[in-house]
């Protein structure tokens, strides 16, 4: 894979994660600990990204096992 293809792959993954995080925010905004993505600190944003990735991986595992 050349550099251009690699960067395109990273850009696509980033776009998917950004959309997933925004979609997840729609359902969590009624939580008492809710913090909008734009107001999160770097640490909060990294943790939110990681937890979103974990949710995605669990869902993909369920889908692939069925």
Short mmCIF file of N, CA and C in Angstrom, two decimals:
data_model
loop_
_atom_site.label_atom_id
_atom_site.label_comp_id
_atom_site.label_asym_id
_atom_site.label_seq_id
_atom_site.Cartn_x
_atom_site.Cartn_y
_atom_site.Cartn_z
N UNK A 1 0.85 -1.17 0.00
CA UNK A 1 0.00 0.00 0.00
C UNK A 1 0.90 1.24 0.00
N UNK A 2 0.66 2.12 -0.92
CA UNK A 2 1.47 3.34 -0.96
C UNK A 2 0.93 4.37 0.04
N UNK A 3 1.66 5.43 0.20
CA UNK A 3 1.33 6.46 1.19
C UNK A 3 -0.03 7.08 0.92
N UNK A 4 -0.33 7.36 -0.32
CA UNK A 4 -1.61 7.99 -0.66
C UNK A 4 -2.79 7.09 -0.30
N UNK A 5 -2.69 5.81 -0.58
CA UNK A 5 -3.75 4.86 -0.23
C UNK A 5 -3.89 4.77 1.29
N UNK A 6 -2.76 4.73 1.98
CA UNK A 6 -2.77 4.63 3.44
C UNK A 6 -3.47 5.85 4.06
N UNK A 7 -3.11 7.03 3.57
CA UNK A 7 -3.74 8.24 4.09
C UNK A 7 -5.23 8.29 3.79
N UNK A 8 -5.63 7.79 2.64
CA UNK A 8 -7.05 7.74 2.29
C UNK A 8 -7.78 6.81 3.25
N UNK A 9 -7.17 5.68 3.58
CA UNK A 9 -7.76 4.72 4.51
C UNK A 9 -7.93 5.35 5.89
N UNK A 10 -6.91 6.05 6.35
CA UNK A 10 -6.98 6.72 7.66
C UNK A 10 -8.07 7.79 7.64
N UNK A 11 -8.14 8.55 6.56
CA UNK A 11 -9.14 9.60 6.43
C UNK A 11 -10.55 9.00 6.46
N UNK A 12 -10.75 7.87 5.80
CA UNK A 12 -12.06 7.21 5.79
C UNK A 12 -12.42 6.72 7.19
N UNK A 13 -11.47 6.11 7.87
CA UNK A 13 -11.73 5.62 9.24
C UNK A 13 -12.05 6.78 10.18
N UNK A 14 -11.32 7.88 10.04
CA UNK A 14 -11.57 9.05 10.87
C UNK A 14 -12.96 9.60 10.63
N UNK A 15 -13.36 9.65 9.37
CA UNK A 15 -14.69 10.14 9.02
C UNK A 15 -15.77 9.26 9.63
N UNK A 16 -15.59 7.95 9.59
CA UNK A 16 -16.56 7.02 10.17
C UNK A 16 -16.64 7.22 11.67
N UNK A 17 -15.49 7.32 12.34
CA UNK A 17 -15.50 7.49 13.79
C UNK A 17 -16.12 8.82 14.19
N UNK A 18 -15.85 9.86 13.42
CA UNK A 18 -16.44 11.17 13.71
C UNK A 18 -17.96 11.09 13.63
N UNK A 19 -18.47 10.42 12.60
CA UNK A 19 -19.93 10.29 12.45
C UNK A 19 -20.51 9.42 13.57
N UNK A 20 -19.81 8.34 13.93
CA UNK A 20 -20.30 7.48 15.01
C UNK A 20 -20.36 8.23 16.33
N UNK A 21 -19.35 9.02 16.61
CA UNK A 21 -19.33 9.78 17.86
C UNK A 21 -20.46 10.81 17.89
N UNK A 22 -20.71 11.46 16.78
CA UNK A 22 -21.80 12.44 16.71
C UNK A 22 -23.15 11.75 16.86
N UNK A 23 -23.30 10.59 16.24
CA UNK A 23 -24.54 9.82 16.33
C UNK A 23 -24.77 9.36 17.77
N UNK A 24 -23.71 8.89 18.42
CA UNK A 24 -23.80 8.45 19.81
C UNK A 24 -24.21 9.61 20.71
N UNK A 25 -23.72 10.81 20.43
CA UNK A 25 -24.06 11.98 21.24
C UNK A 25 -25.56 12.27 21.22
N UNK A 26 -26.22 11.98 20.11
CA UNK A 26 -27.66 12.22 20.02
C UNK A 26 -28.43 11.43 21.07
N UNK A 27 -27.95 10.24 21.39
CA UNK A 27 -28.63 9.38 22.35
C UNK A 27 -28.18 9.61 23.79
N UNK A 28 -27.04 10.22 23.96
CA UNK A 28 -26.51 10.42 25.31
C UNK A 28 -26.77 11.82 25.87
N UNK A 29 -27.36 12.70 25.11
CA UNK A 29 -27.49 14.09 25.57
C UNK A 29 -28.43 14.23 26.76
N UNK A 30 -29.24 13.22 27.07
CA UNK A 30 -30.12 13.28 28.23
C UNK A 30 -29.46 12.74 29.48
N UNK A 31 -28.26 12.19 29.34
CA UNK A 31 -27.51 11.70 30.48
C UNK A 31 -27.06 12.89 31.33
N UNK A 32 -27.11 12.75 32.64
CA UNK A 32 -26.76 13.88 33.51
C UNK A 32 -25.29 14.29 33.40
N UNK A 33 -24.43 13.38 32.95
CA UNK A 33 -23.00 13.68 32.80
C UNK A 33 -22.63 14.06 31.37
N UNK A 34 -23.62 14.40 30.56
CA UNK A 34 -23.40 14.69 29.15
C UNK A 34 -22.48 15.91 28.95
N UNK A 35 -21.51 15.73 28.03
CA UNK A 35 -20.64 16.84 27.62
C UNK A 35 -20.61 16.81 26.09
N UNK A 36 -20.98 17.89 25.42
CA UNK A 36 -20.93 17.92 23.96
C UNK A 36 -19.49 17.72 23.46
N UNK A 37 -19.35 17.13 22.30
CA UNK A 37 -18.03 16.89 21.72
C UNK A 37 -17.19 18.16 21.65
N UNK A 38 -17.81 19.26 21.28
CA UNK A 38 -17.08 20.52 21.14
C UNK A 38 -16.55 21.06 22.46
N UNK A 39 -17.16 20.65 23.57
CA UNK A 39 -16.76 21.13 24.89
C UNK A 39 -15.86 20.17 25.65
N UNK A 40 -15.56 19.02 25.06
CA UNK A 40 -14.72 18.03 25.74
C UNK A 40 -13.26 18.46 25.75
N UNK A 41 -12.60 18.12 26.85
CA UNK A 41 -11.15 18.32 26.91
C UNK A 41 -10.49 17.25 26.03
N UNK A 42 -9.23 17.38 25.80
CA UNK A 42 -8.51 16.39 24.98
C UNK A 42 -8.62 15.00 25.62
N UNK A 43 -8.46 14.92 26.94
CA UNK A 43 -8.55 13.62 27.63
C UNK A 43 -9.95 13.02 27.48
N UNK A 44 -10.97 13.84 27.67
CA UNK A 44 -12.34 13.35 27.53
C UNK A 44 -12.61 12.88 26.11
N UNK A 45 -12.12 13.64 25.14
CA UNK A 45 -12.33 13.28 23.75
C UNK A 45 -11.63 11.97 23.40
N UNK A 46 -10.42 11.79 23.89
CA UNK A 46 -9.69 10.53 23.65
C UNK A 46 -10.41 9.35 24.28
N UNK A 47 -10.89 9.53 25.50
CA UNK A 47 -11.63 8.46 26.17
C UNK A 47 -12.93 8.15 25.43
N UNK A 48 -13.60 9.19 24.96
CA UNK A 48 -14.86 9.01 24.23
C UNK A 48 -14.60 8.28 22.91
N UNK A 49 -13.52 8.65 22.23
CA UNK A 49 -13.13 7.98 20.98
C UNK A 49 -12.87 6.50 21.24
N UNK A 50 -12.10 6.22 22.30
CA UNK A 50 -11.75 4.84 22.63
C UNK A 50 -12.99 4.02 22.98
N UNK A 51 -13.88 4.59 23.76
CA UNK A 51 -15.08 3.84 24.13
C UNK A 51 -16.00 3.64 22.92
N UNK A 52 -16.04 4.61 22.02
CA UNK A 52 -16.82 4.45 20.79
C UNK A 52 -16.23 3.33 19.94
N UNK A 53 -14.91 3.28 19.87
CA UNK A 53 -14.23 2.21 19.12
C UNK A 53 -14.55 0.85 19.73
N UNK A 54 -14.58 0.75 21.05
CA UNK A 54 -14.91 -0.51 21.72
C UNK A 54 -16.34 -0.94 21.41
N UNK A 55 -17.27 0.01 21.43
CA UNK A 55 -18.66 -0.28 21.09
C UNK A 55 -18.75 -0.79 19.66
N UNK A 56 -18.06 -0.12 18.75
CA UNK A 56 -18.06 -0.54 17.35
C UNK A 56 -17.49 -1.94 17.19
N UNK A 57 -16.38 -2.23 17.85
CA UNK A 57 -15.76 -3.55 17.75
C UNK A 57 -16.68 -4.64 18.29
N UNK A 58 -17.36 -4.37 19.42
CA UNK A 58 -18.30 -5.36 19.96
C UNK A 58 -19.44 -5.61 19.00
N UNK A 59 -19.96 -4.55 18.40
CA UNK A 59 -21.06 -4.70 17.45
C UNK A 59 -20.62 -5.46 16.21
N UNK A 60 -19.42 -5.17 15.72
CA UNK A 60 -18.91 -5.89 14.55
C UNK A 60 -18.70 -7.36 14.84
N UNK A 61 -18.23 -7.66 16.07
CA UNK A 61 -18.04 -9.05 16.48
C UNK A 61 -19.37 -9.79 16.51
N UNK A 62 -20.41 -9.14 17.08
CA UNK A 62 -21.74 -9.74 17.11
C UNK A 62 -22.26 -10.00 15.70
N UNK A 63 -22.07 -9.02 14.83
CA UNK A 63 -22.55 -9.14 13.45
C UNK A 63 -21.83 -10.24 12.71
N UNK A 64 -20.54 -10.36 12.91
CA UNK A 64 -19.76 -11.38 12.22
C UNK A 64 -20.03 -12.80 12.75
N UNK A 65 -20.46 -12.91 14.01
CA UNK A 65 -20.76 -14.22 14.59
C UNK A 65 -22.13 -14.73 14.17
N UNK A 66 -22.98 -13.87 13.67
CA UNK A 66 -24.33 -14.28 13.27
C UNK A 66 -24.37 -14.68 11.84
#
